[in-house]
Coordinates of N, CA and C in Angstrom, one line a residue:
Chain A
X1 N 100.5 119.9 93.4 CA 99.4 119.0 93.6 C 98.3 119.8 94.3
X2 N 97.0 120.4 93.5 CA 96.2 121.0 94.2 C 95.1 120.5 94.6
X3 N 94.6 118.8 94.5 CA 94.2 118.1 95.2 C 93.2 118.0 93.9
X4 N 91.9 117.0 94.7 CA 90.8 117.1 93.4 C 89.4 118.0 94.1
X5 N 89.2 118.7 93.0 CA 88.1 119.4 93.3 C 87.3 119.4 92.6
X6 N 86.0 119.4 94.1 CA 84.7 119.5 93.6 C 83.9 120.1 93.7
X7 N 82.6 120.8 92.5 CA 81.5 122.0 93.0 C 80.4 121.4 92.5
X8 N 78.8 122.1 93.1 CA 79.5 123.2 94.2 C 79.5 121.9 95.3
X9 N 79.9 122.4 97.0 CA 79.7 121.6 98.2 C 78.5 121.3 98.6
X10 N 77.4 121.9 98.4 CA 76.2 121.7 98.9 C 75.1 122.2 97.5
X11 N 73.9 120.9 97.8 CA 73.5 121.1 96.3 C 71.8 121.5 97.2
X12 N 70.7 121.9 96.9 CA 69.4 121.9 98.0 C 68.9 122.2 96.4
X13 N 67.8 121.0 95.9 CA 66.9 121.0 95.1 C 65.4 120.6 95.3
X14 N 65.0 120.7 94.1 CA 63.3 120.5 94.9 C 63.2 118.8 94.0
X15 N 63.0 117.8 94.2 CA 62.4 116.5 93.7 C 61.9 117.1 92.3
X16 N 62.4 116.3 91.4 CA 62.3 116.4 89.9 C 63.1 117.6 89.1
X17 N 63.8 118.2 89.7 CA 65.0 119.0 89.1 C 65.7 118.1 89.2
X18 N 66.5 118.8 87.8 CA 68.1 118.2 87.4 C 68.8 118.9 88.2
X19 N 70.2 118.0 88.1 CA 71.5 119.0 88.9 C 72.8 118.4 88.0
X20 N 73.8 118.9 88.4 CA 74.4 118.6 87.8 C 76.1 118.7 88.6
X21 N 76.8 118.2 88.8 CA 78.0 118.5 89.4 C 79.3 117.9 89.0
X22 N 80.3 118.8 89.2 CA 81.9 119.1 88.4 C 82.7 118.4 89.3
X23 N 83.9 118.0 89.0 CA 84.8 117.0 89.5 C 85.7 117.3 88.7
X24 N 87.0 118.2 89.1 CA 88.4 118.4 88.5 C 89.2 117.6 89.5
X25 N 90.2 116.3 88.4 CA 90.7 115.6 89.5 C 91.9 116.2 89.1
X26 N 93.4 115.7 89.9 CA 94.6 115.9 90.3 C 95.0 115.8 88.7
X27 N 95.9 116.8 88.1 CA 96.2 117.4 86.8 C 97.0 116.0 86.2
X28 N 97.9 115.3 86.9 CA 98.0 114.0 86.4 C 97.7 112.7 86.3
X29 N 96.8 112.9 86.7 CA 96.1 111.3 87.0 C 95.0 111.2 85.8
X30 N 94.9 110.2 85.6 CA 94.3 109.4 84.1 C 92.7 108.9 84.5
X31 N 93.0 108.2 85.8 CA 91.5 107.7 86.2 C 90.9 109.0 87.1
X32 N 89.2 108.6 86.8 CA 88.5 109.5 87.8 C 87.5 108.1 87.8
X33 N 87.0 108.5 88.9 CA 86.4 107.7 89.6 C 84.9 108.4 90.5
X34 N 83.2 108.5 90.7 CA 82.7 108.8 91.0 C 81.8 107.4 91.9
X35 N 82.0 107.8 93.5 CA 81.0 107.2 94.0 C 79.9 107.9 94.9
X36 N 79.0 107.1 95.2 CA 77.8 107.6 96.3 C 77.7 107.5 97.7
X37 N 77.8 108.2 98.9 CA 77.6 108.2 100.0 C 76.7 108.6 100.8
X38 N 75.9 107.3 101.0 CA 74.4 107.5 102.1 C 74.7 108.0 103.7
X39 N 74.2 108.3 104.5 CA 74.2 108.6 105.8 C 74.4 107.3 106.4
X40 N 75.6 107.5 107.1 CA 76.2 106.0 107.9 C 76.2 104.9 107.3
X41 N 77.0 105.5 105.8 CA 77.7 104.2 105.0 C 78.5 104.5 104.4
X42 N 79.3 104.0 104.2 CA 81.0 104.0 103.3 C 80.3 104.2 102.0
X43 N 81.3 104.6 100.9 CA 81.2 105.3 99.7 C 80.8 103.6 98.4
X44 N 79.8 104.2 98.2 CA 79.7 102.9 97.0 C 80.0 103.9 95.6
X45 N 80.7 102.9 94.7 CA 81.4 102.7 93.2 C 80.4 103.1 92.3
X46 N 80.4 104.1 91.6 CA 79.1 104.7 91.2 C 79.5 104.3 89.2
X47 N 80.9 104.9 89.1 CA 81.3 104.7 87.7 C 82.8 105.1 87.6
X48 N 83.5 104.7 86.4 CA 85.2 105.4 86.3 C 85.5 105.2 85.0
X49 N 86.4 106.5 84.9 CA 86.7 106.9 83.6 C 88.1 106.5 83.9
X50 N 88.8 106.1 82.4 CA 90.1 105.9 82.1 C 90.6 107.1 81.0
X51 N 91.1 107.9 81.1 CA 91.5 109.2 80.5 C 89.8 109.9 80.3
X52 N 89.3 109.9 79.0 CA 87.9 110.4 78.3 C 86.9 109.0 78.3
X53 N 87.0 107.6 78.3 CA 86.5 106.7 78.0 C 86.0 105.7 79.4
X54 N 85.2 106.0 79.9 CA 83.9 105.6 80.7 C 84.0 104.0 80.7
X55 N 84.8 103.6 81.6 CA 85.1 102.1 81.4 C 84.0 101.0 81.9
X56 N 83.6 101.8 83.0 CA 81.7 100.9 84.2 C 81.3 101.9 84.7
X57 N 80.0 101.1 84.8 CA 79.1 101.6 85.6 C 78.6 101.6 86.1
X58 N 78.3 101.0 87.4 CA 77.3 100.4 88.5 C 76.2 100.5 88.2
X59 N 75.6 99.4 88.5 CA 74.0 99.2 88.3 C 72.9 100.2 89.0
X60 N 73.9 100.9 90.3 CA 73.6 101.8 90.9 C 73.4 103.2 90.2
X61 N 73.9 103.3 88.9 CA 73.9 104.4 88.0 C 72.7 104.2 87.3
X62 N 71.5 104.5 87.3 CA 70.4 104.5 86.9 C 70.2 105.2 85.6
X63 N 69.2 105.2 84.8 CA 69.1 106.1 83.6 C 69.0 107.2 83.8
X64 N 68.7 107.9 84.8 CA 68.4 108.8 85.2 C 70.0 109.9 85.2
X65 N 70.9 108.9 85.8 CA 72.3 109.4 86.3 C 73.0 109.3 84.8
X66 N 74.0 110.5 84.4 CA 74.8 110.4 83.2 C 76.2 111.0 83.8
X67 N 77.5 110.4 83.5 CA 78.7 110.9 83.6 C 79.4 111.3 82.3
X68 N 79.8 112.2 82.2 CA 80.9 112.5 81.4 C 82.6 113.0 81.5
X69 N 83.5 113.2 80.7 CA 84.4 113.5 81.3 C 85.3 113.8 79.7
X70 N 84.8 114.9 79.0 CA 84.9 115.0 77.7 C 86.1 115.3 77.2
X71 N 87.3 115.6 77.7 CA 88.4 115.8 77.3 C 89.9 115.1 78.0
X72 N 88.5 114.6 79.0 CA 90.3 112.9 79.9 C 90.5 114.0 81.0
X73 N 89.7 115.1 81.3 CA 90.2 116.0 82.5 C 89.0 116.2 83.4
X74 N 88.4 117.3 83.6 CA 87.4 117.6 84.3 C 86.0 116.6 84.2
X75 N 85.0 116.2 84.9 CA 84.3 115.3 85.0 C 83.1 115.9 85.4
X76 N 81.7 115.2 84.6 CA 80.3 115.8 85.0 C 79.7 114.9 85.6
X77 N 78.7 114.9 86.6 CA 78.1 114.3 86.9 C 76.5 115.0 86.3
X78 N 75.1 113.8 86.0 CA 74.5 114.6 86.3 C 73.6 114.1 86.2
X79 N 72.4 114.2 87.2 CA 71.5 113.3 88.1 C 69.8 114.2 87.2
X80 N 69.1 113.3 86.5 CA 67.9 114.3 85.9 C 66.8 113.2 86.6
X81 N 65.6 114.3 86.8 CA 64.9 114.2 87.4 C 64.6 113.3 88.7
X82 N 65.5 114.3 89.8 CA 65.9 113.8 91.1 C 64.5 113.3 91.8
X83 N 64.9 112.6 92.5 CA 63.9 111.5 94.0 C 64.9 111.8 95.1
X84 N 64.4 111.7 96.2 CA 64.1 112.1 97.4 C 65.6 110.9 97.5
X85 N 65.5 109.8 97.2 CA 66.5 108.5 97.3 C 68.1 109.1 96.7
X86 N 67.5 110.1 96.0 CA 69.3 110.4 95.8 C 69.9 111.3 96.4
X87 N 69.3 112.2 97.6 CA 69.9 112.2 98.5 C 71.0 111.6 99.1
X88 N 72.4 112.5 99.0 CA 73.3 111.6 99.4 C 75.0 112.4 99.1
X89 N 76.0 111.9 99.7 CA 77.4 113.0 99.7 C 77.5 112.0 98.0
X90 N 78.1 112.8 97.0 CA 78.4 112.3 95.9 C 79.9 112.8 96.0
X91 N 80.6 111.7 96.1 CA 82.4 112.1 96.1 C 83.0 111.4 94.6
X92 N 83.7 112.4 94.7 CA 85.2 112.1 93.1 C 85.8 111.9 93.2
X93 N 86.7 111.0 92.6 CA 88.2 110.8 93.0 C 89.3 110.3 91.8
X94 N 90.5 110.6 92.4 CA 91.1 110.5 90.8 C 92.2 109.8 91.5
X95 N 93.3 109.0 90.0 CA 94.5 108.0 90.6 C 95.2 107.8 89.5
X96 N 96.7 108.1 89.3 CA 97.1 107.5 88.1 C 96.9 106.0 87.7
X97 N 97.2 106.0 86.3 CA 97.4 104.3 85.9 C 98.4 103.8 86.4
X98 N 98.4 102.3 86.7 CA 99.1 101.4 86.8 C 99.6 101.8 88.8
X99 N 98.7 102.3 89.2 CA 98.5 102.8 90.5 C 99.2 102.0 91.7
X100 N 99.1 100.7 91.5 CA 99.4 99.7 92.6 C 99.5 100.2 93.4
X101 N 100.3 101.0 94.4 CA 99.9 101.0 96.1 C 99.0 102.4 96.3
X102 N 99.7 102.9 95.0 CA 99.1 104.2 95.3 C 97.0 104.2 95.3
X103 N 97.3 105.2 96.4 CA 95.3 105.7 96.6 C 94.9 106.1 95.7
X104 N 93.5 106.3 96.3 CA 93.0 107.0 95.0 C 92.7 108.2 95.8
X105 N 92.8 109.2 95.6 CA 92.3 110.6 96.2 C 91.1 111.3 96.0
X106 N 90.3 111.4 97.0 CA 89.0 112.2 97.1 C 88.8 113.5 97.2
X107 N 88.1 114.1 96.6 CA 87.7 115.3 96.8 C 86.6 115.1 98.1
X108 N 86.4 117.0 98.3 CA 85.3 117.2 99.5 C 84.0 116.2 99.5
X109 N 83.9 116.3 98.2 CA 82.3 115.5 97.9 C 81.8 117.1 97.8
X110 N 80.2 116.6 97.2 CA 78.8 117.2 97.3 C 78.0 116.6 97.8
X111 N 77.2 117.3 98.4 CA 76.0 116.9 99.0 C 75.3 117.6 98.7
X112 N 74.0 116.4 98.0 CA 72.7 116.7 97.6 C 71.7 116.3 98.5
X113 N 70.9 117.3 98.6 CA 69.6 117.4 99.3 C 68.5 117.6 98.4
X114 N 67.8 116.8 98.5 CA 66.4 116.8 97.6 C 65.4 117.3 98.5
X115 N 64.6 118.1 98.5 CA 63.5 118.5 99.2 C 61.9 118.0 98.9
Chain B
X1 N 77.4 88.9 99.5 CA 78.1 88.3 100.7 C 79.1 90.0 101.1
X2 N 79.1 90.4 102.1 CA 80.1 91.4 102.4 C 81.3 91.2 102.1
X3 N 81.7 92.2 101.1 CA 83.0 92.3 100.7 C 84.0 92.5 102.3
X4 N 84.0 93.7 102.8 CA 84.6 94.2 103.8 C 83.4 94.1 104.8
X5 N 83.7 93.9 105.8 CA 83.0 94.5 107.4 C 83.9 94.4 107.9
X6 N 83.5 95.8 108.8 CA 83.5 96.6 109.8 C 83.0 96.5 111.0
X7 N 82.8 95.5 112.0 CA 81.6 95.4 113.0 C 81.6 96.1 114.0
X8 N 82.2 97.0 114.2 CA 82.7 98.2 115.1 C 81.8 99.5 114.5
X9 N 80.6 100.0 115.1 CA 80.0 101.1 114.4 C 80.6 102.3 114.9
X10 N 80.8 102.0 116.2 CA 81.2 103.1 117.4 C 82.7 102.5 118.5
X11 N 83.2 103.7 118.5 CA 84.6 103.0 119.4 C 84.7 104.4 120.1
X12 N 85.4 104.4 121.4 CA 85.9 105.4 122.5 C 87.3 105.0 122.4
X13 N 88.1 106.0 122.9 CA 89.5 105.9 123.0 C 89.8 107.0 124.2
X14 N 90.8 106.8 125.4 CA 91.4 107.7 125.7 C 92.4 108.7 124.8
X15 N 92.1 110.0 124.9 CA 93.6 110.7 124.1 C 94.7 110.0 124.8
X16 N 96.0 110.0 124.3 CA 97.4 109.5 124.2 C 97.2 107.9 124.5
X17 N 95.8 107.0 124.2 CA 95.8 105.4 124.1 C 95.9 105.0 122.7
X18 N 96.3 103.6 122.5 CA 96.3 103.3 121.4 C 94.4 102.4 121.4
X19 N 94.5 102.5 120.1 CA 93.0 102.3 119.7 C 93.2 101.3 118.5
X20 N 92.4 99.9 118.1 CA 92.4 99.5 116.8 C 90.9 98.9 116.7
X21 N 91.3 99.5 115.2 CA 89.7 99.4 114.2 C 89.5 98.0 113.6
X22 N 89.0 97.2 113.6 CA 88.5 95.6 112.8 C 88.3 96.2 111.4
X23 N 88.5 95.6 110.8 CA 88.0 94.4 109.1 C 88.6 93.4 108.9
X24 N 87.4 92.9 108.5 CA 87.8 91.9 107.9 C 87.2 92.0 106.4
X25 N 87.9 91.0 105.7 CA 87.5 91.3 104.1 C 87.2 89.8 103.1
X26 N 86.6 89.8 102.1 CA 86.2 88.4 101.4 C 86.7 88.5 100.1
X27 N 87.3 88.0 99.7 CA 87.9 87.7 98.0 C 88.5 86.4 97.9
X28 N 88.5 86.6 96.6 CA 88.8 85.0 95.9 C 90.0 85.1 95.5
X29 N 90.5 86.5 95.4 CA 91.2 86.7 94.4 C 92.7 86.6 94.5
X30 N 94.2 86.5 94.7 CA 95.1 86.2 95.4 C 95.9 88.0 95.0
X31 N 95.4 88.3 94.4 CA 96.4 89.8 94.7 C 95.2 90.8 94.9
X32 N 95.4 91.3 95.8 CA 94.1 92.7 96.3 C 95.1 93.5 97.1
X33 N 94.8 94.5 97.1 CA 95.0 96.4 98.1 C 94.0 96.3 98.9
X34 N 94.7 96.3 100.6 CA 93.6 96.9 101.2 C 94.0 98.4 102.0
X35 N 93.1 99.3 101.9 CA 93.2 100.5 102.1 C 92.4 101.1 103.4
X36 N 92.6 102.3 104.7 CA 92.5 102.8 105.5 C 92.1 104.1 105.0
X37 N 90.8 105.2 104.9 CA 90.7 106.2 105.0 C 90.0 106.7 106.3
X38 N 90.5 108.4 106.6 CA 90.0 108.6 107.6 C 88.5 109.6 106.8
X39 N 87.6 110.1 107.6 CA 86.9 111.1 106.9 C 86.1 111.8 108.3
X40 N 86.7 113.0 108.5 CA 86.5 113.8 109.4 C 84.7 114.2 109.2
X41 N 84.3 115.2 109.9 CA 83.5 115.4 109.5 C 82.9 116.6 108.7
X42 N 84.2 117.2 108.5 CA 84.1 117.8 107.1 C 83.3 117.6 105.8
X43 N 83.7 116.0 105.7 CA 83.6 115.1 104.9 C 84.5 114.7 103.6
X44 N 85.7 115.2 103.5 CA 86.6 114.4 102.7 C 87.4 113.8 103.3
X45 N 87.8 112.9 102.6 CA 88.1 111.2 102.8 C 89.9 111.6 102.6
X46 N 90.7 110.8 103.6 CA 91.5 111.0 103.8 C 92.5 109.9 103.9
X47 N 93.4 109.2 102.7 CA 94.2 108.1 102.9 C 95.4 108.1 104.0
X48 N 95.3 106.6 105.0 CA 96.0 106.9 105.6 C 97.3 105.9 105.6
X49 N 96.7 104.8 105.1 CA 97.9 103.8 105.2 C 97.4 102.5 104.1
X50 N 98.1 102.1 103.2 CA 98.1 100.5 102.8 C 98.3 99.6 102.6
X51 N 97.9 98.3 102.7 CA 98.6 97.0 102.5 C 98.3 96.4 101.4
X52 N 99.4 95.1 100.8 CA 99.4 94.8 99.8 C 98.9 93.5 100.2
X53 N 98.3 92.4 99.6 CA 98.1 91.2 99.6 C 99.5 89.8 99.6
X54 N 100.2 90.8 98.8 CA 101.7 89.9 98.7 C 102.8 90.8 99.8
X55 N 102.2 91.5 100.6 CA 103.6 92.3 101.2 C 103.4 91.1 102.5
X56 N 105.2 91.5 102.6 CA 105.7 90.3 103.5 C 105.8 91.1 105.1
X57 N 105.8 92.2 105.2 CA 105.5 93.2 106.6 C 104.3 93.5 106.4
X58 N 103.5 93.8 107.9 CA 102.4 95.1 108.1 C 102.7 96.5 107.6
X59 N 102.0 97.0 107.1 CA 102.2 98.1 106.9 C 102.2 99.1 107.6
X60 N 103.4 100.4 108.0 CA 103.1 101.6 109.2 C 103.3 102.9 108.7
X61 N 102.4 103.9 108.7 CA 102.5 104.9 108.6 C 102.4 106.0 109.8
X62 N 103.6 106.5 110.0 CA 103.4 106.8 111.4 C 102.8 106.4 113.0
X63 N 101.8 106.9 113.2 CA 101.5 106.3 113.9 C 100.0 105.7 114.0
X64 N 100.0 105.1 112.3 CA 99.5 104.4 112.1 C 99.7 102.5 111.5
X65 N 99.7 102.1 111.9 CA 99.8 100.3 111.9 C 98.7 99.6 111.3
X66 N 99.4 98.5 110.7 CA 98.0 97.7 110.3 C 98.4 96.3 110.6
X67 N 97.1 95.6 111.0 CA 98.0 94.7 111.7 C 97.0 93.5 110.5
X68 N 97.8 92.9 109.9 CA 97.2 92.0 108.4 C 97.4 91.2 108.8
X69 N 96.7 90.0 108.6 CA 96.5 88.6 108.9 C 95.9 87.9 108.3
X70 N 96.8 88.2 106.6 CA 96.1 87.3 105.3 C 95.4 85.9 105.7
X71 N 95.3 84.6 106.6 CA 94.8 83.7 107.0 C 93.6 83.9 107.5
X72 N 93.4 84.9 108.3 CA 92.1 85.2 108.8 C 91.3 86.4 108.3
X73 N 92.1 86.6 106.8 CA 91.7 88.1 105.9 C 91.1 89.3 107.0
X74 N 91.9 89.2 107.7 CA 91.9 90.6 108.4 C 92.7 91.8 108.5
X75 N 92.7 92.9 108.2 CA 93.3 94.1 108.4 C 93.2 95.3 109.4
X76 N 93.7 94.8 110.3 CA 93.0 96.0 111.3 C 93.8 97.0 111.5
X77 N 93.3 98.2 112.1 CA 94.1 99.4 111.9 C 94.5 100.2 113.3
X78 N 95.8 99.9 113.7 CA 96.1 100.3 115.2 C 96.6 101.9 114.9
X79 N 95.9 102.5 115.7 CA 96.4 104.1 115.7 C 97.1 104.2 117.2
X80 N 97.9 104.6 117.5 CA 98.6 104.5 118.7 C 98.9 106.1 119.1
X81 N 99.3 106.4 120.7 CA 98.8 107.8 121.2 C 98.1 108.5 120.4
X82 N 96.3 108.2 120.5 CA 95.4 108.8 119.6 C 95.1 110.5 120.2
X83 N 95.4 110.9 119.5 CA 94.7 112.8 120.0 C 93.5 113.1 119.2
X84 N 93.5 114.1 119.9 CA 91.8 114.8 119.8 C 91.3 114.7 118.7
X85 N 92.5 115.2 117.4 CA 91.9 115.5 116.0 C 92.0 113.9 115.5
X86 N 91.7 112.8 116.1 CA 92.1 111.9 115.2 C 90.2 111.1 115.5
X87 N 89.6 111.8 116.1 CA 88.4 111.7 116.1 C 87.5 112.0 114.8
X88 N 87.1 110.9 114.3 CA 86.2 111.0 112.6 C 86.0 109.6 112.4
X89 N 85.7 109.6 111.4 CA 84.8 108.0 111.0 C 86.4 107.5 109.7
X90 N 86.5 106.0 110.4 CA 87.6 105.4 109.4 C 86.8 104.0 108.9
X91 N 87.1 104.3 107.5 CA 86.7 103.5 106.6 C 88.1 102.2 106.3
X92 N 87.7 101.0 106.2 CA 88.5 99.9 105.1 C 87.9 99.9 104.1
X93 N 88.7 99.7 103.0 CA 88.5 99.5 101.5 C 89.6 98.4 100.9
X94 N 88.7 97.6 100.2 CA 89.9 96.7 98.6 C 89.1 96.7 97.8
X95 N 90.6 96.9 97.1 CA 90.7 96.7 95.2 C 91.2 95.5 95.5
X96 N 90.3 94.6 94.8 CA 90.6 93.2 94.3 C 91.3 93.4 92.6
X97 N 92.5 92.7 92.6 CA 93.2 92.4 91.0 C 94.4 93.4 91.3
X98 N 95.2 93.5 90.0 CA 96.4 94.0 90.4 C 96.4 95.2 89.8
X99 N 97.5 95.7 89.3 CA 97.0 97.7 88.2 C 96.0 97.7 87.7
X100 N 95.6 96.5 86.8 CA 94.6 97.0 86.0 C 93.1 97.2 86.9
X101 N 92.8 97.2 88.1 CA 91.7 96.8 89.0 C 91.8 98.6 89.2
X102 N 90.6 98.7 89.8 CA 90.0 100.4 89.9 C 89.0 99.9 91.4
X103 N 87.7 99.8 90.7 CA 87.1 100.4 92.4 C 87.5 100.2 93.3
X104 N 87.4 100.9 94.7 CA 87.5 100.2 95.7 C 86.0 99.6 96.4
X105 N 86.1 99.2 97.0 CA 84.8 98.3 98.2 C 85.1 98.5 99.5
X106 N 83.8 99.7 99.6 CA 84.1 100.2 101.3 C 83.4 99.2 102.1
X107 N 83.5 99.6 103.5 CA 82.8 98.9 104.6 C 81.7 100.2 104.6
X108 N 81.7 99.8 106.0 CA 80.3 100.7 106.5 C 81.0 101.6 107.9
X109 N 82.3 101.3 108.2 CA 83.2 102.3 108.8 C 82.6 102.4 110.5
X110 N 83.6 102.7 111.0 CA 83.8 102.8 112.1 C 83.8 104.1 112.6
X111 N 83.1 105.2 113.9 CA 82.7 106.2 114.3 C 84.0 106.2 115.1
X112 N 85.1 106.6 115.5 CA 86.4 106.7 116.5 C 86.1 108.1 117.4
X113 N 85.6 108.2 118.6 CA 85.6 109.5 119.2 C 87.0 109.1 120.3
X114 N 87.5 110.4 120.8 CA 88.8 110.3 121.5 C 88.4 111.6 122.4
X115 N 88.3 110.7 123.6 CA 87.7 111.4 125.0 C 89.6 112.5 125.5
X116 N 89.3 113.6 125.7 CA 90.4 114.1 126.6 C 90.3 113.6 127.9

């Protein structure tokens, strides 16, 4: 179990670049899971995949924001033409199906900085 | 309406006292997970303990406790002889519904520093 991992850890862009960031969750877990974390707030529900197939998506996922996760494994995030508001730790996290007690496990996160 | 609060932004602890964190939480729903992460300031999130909605004990992980009180939908999180490294910010979270349910619904977390 090598945990889930995420790149890169720190993202420093200029307002109106794209970015884009990777999310390899735990090799057997089915769900992944991406939320958003503002400065002195708990993690909000951004979107979640069930194997390859993108089950929601929070209203908080703007047009702007696209996930993918093209083969039920590794997972993209990717934020196009950033604002200053998306600023923020973007964490991953993955959990098998039918989960019941079990967590869901986070990665480090990224943190994006918009300048 | 707040899923979970948290109304504890900031807490102090002596090292080797026991210390507990408040939530309380809102659902309709009669089976929910409620969940404890820690998150250093590292910043990855760290599961520490959870309760079930239908479990008939508190749940303990070490020396961690949760002291659940389905009537007054509270889950609060006793950490007992706290040391230095247990200083970070602890989150409550539920999944409302049963396997087939996914997100969780954080709070806004609690700041735990632990004075030597």
């Amino acid at each position: 179990d090598t945990g889930v991992s995420q790149d890169p850890r720190h993202k420093i862009t200029k307002r109106g670049q794209n970015v884009t960031f990777r999310c390899d969750p735990i090799s057997e877990h089915n769900r992944l899971y991406w939320y958003r974390q503002t400065l002195g707030q708990g993690p909000e529900f951004l979107t979640y995949f069930q194997n390859e197939a993108q089950l929601e998506k929070s209203r908080l996922l703007s047009d702007r924001f696209s996930a993918e996760r093209p083969k039920g494994s590794f997972s993209t995030l990717e934020i196009q033409r950033t604002e200053q508001g998306d600023s923020a730790m973007y964490l991953c996290a993955s959990s098998p199906i039918g989960e019941g007690r079990q967590p869901q496990h986070f990665g480090d996160g990224t943190r994006l900085s918009i300048l | 309406a707040q899923k979970i609060t948290q109304t504890q932004p900031g807490m102090f602890v002596q090292e080797k006292e026991a210390v507990t964190l408040d939530c309380t939480y809102d659902t309709s729903d009669p089976s929910y997970g409620l969940f404890w992460y820690k998150q250093p300031s590292s910043g990855e999130m760290i599961f520490l303990i959870y309760q079930g909605s239908y479990d008939q004990q508190n749940a303990t992980e070490g020396r961690y406790s949760l002291n659940f009180q389905k009537a007054r939908k509270s889950a609060n999180l006793v950490i007992s002889a706290s040391q230095l490294g247990d200083s970070a910010m602890y989150f409550c979270a539920m999944r409302e519904g049963g396997d087939s349910s996914y997100k969780l619904i954080f709070g806004s977390g609690t700041r735990l520093l632990v004075r030597p």
